[in-house]
Amino acid sequence: MSTKFSRNMAGLATCLLTKYGSTVSLVQAGAKVWDENLGEYVFGPDVVTPLAAVPVPVAVGLINGTTIQAGDMVVKADGAVEPKMEDKVVFRGATWSVVGIDPKIVNDDVVAWFIQVRK
């Protein structure tokens, strides 16, 4: 159930991430369409969406060598765009693969996404 409080928290998250965040883009694979000339499916151009987000390193104490590895980052993004596991994240001139997604929910509204990424 969406409430005024959860909507306010989502707006606050977006405001703070926009003001203090960095340049981060979510890259989603283009649509898969049938190419009659090639006789196979091809992907259209990637869709690049700017995010209100901030990338931060994973805390050293959380590194376990399997699900969380040294060098992993967590991109803390607002709830405006829902990331998928097959997406890529671009920041600091590098492309990172999504390895984990953790929604931050208040009263059934996604206020923010914590996206674990790896090079």
mmCIF file of C-alpha atoms in Angstrom:
data_model
loop_
_atom_site.group_PDB
_atom_site.id
_atom_site.type_symbol
_atom_site.label_atom_id
_atom_site.label_comp_id
_atom_site.label_asym_id
_atom_site.label_seq_id
_atom_site.Cartn_x
_atom_site.Cartn_y
_atom_site.Cartn_z
ATOM 1 C CA MET A 1 0.000 0.000 0.000
ATOM 2 C CA SER A 2 1.493 3.258 -1.126
ATOM 3 C CA THR A 3 1.353 6.063 1.418
ATOM 4 C CA LYS A 4 2.202 9.745 1.455
ATOM 5 C CA PHE A 5 5.160 8.954 3.731
ATOM 6 C CA SER A 6 6.648 6.405 1.315
ATOM 7 C CA ARG A 7 6.186 8.778 -1.628
ATOM 8 C CA ASN A 8 7.892 11.542 0.364
ATOM 9 C CA MET A 9 10.801 9.226 1.204
ATOM 10 C CA ALA A 10 11.179 8.280 -2.469
ATOM 11 C CA GLY A 11 11.234 11.980 -3.398
ATOM 12 C CA LEU A 12 13.806 12.710 -0.703
ATOM 13 C CA ALA A 13 16.024 9.853 -1.910
ATOM 14 C CA THR A 14 15.882 11.165 -5.474
ATOM 15 C CA CYS A 15 16.612 14.730 -4.349
ATOM 16 C CA LEU A 16 19.659 13.751 -2.263
ATOM 17 C CA LEU A 17 21.064 11.337 -4.856
ATOM 18 C CA THR A 18 20.648 13.935 -7.587
ATOM 19 C CA LYS A 19 22.342 16.634 -5.509
ATOM 20 C CA TYR A 20 25.205 14.564 -4.062
ATOM 21 C CA GLY A 21 25.454 11.620 -6.458
ATOM 22 C CA SER A 22 27.748 11.120 -9.411
ATOM 23 C CA THR A 23 27.375 10.382 -13.115
ATOM 24 C CA VAL A 24 26.040 6.838 -13.388
ATOM 25 C CA SER A 25 24.194 5.251 -16.322
ATOM 26 C CA LEU A 26 22.132 2.084 -16.545
ATOM 27 C CA VAL A 27 22.618 0.285 -19.869
ATOM 28 C CA GLN A 28 19.808 -2.050 -20.897
ATOM 29 C CA ALA A 29 20.087 -4.336 -23.924
ATOM 30 C CA GLY A 30 18.045 -3.257 -26.900
ATOM 31 C CA ALA A 31 14.901 -5.075 -27.925
ATOM 32 C CA LYS A 32 15.286 -8.432 -29.631
ATOM 33 C CA VAL A 33 13.724 -8.260 -33.110
ATOM 34 C CA TRP A 34 13.531 -10.633 -36.051
ATOM 35 C CA ASP A 35 15.728 -9.658 -39.029
ATOM 36 C CA GLU A 36 14.255 -11.187 -42.191
ATOM 37 C CA ASN A 37 17.423 -10.550 -44.214
ATOM 38 C CA LEU A 38 19.652 -12.397 -41.755
ATOM 39 C CA GLY A 39 17.025 -14.951 -40.805
ATOM 40 C CA GLU A 40 17.733 -14.574 -37.102
ATOM 41 C CA TYR A 41 16.981 -12.443 -34.071
ATOM 42 C CA VAL A 42 19.168 -9.389 -33.568
ATOM 43 C CA PHE A 43 19.357 -6.913 -30.725
ATOM 44 C CA GLY A 44 18.511 -3.276 -31.287
ATOM 45 C CA PRO A 45 20.661 -0.474 -29.868
ATOM 46 C CA ASP A 46 21.235 -0.388 -26.119
ATOM 47 C CA VAL A 47 19.059 1.914 -24.025
ATOM 48 C CA VAL A 48 21.175 4.159 -21.776
ATOM 49 C CA THR A 49 19.366 5.745 -18.825
ATOM 50 C CA PRO A 50 21.067 8.225 -16.478
ATOM 51 C CA LEU A 51 20.569 7.372 -12.812
ATOM 52 C CA ALA A 52 20.357 9.534 -9.720
ATOM 53 C CA ALA A 53 22.904 7.387 -7.889
ATOM 54 C CA VAL A 54 26.160 7.146 -6.010
ATOM 55 C CA PRO A 55 28.618 4.220 -6.302
ATOM 56 C CA VAL A 56 30.318 3.148 -3.067
ATOM 57 C CA PRO A 57 32.790 0.326 -2.376
ATOM 58 C CA VAL A 58 31.602 -2.756 -0.525
ATOM 59 C CA ALA A 59 32.681 -2.796 3.115
ATOM 60 C CA VAL A 60 35.795 -4.946 3.569
ATOM 61 C CA GLY A 61 34.151 -6.965 6.355
ATOM 62 C CA LEU A 62 31.400 -8.138 3.983
ATOM 63 C CA ILE A 63 33.760 -9.666 1.399
ATOM 64 C CA ASN A 64 33.349 -13.447 1.456
ATOM 65 C CA GLY A 65 35.026 -14.342 -1.843
ATOM 66 C CA THR A 66 31.901 -15.813 -3.437
ATOM 67 C CA THR A 67 28.799 -13.606 -3.467
ATOM 68 C CA ILE A 68 30.781 -10.507 -2.508
ATOM 69 C CA GLN A 69 34.275 -10.175 -3.936
ATOM 70 C CA ALA A 70 37.077 -7.666 -3.489
ATOM 71 C CA GLY A 71 36.552 -4.799 -5.922
ATOM 72 C CA ASP A 72 32.747 -5.027 -5.931
ATOM 73 C CA MET A 73 30.822 -1.778 -5.685
ATOM 74 C CA VAL A 74 27.272 -0.960 -4.626
ATOM 75 C CA VAL A 75 25.433 1.626 -6.701
ATOM 76 C CA LYS A 76 22.809 3.245 -4.508
ATOM 77 C CA ALA A 77 20.172 4.547 -6.920
ATOM 78 C CA ASP A 78 16.743 6.089 -6.551
ATOM 79 C CA GLY A 79 13.644 4.032 -7.264
ATOM 80 C CA ALA A 80 12.829 5.656 -10.621
ATOM 81 C CA VAL A 81 14.250 2.886 -12.836
ATOM 82 C CA GLU A 82 14.052 -0.820 -12.006
ATOM 83 C CA PRO A 83 17.369 -2.562 -12.764
ATOM 84 C CA LYS A 84 17.553 -6.130 -14.079
ATOM 85 C CA MET A 85 20.316 -8.701 -13.614
ATOM 86 C CA GLU A 86 21.197 -8.586 -17.331
ATOM 87 C CA ASP A 87 21.765 -4.807 -17.268
ATOM 88 C CA LYS A 88 25.141 -3.064 -17.115
ATOM 89 C CA VAL A 89 26.126 0.002 -15.108
ATOM 90 C CA VAL A 90 28.590 2.590 -16.418
ATOM 91 C CA PHE A 91 30.543 4.949 -14.169
ATOM 92 C CA ARG A 92 34.127 6.115 -13.780
ATOM 93 C CA GLY A 93 34.715 5.268 -17.445
ATOM 94 C CA ALA A 94 34.096 1.538 -16.934
ATOM 95 C CA THR A 95 31.257 -0.885 -17.576
ATOM 96 C CA TRP A 96 30.200 -3.024 -14.610
ATOM 97 C CA SER A 97 27.997 -6.131 -14.571
ATOM 98 C CA VAL A 98 25.075 -6.354 -12.173
ATOM 99 C CA VAL A 99 25.530 -9.264 -9.739
ATOM 100 C CA GLY A 100 22.939 -8.385 -7.109
ATOM 101 C CA ILE A 101 19.884 -6.180 -6.692
ATOM 102 C CA ASP A 102 18.416 -5.181 -3.335
ATOM 103 C CA PRO A 103 15.275 -3.023 -3.346
ATOM 104 C CA LYS A 104 14.771 -0.699 -0.372
ATOM 105 C CA ILE A 105 11.041 -0.699 0.283
ATOM 106 C CA VAL A 106 8.855 1.554 2.444
ATOM 107 C CA ASN A 107 5.158 0.626 2.607
ATOM 108 C CA ASP A 108 5.287 -1.370 -0.656
ATOM 109 C CA ASP A 109 7.006 1.467 -2.565
ATOM 110 C CA VAL A 110 10.562 1.037 -3.811
ATOM 111 C CA VAL A 111 12.386 4.061 -2.448
ATOM 112 C CA ALA A 112 15.851 3.069 -3.690
ATOM 113 C CA TRP A 113 17.812 0.258 -5.321
ATOM 114 C CA PHE A 114 21.157 -1.029 -4.031
ATOM 115 C CA ILE A 115 22.782 -2.566 -7.102
ATOM 116 C CA GLN A 116 25.870 -4.706 -6.493
ATOM 117 C CA VAL A 117 28.189 -4.492 -9.511
ATOM 118 C CA ARG A 118 31.457 -6.154 -10.549
ATOM 119 C CA LYS A 119 34.007 -5.515 -13.312
#
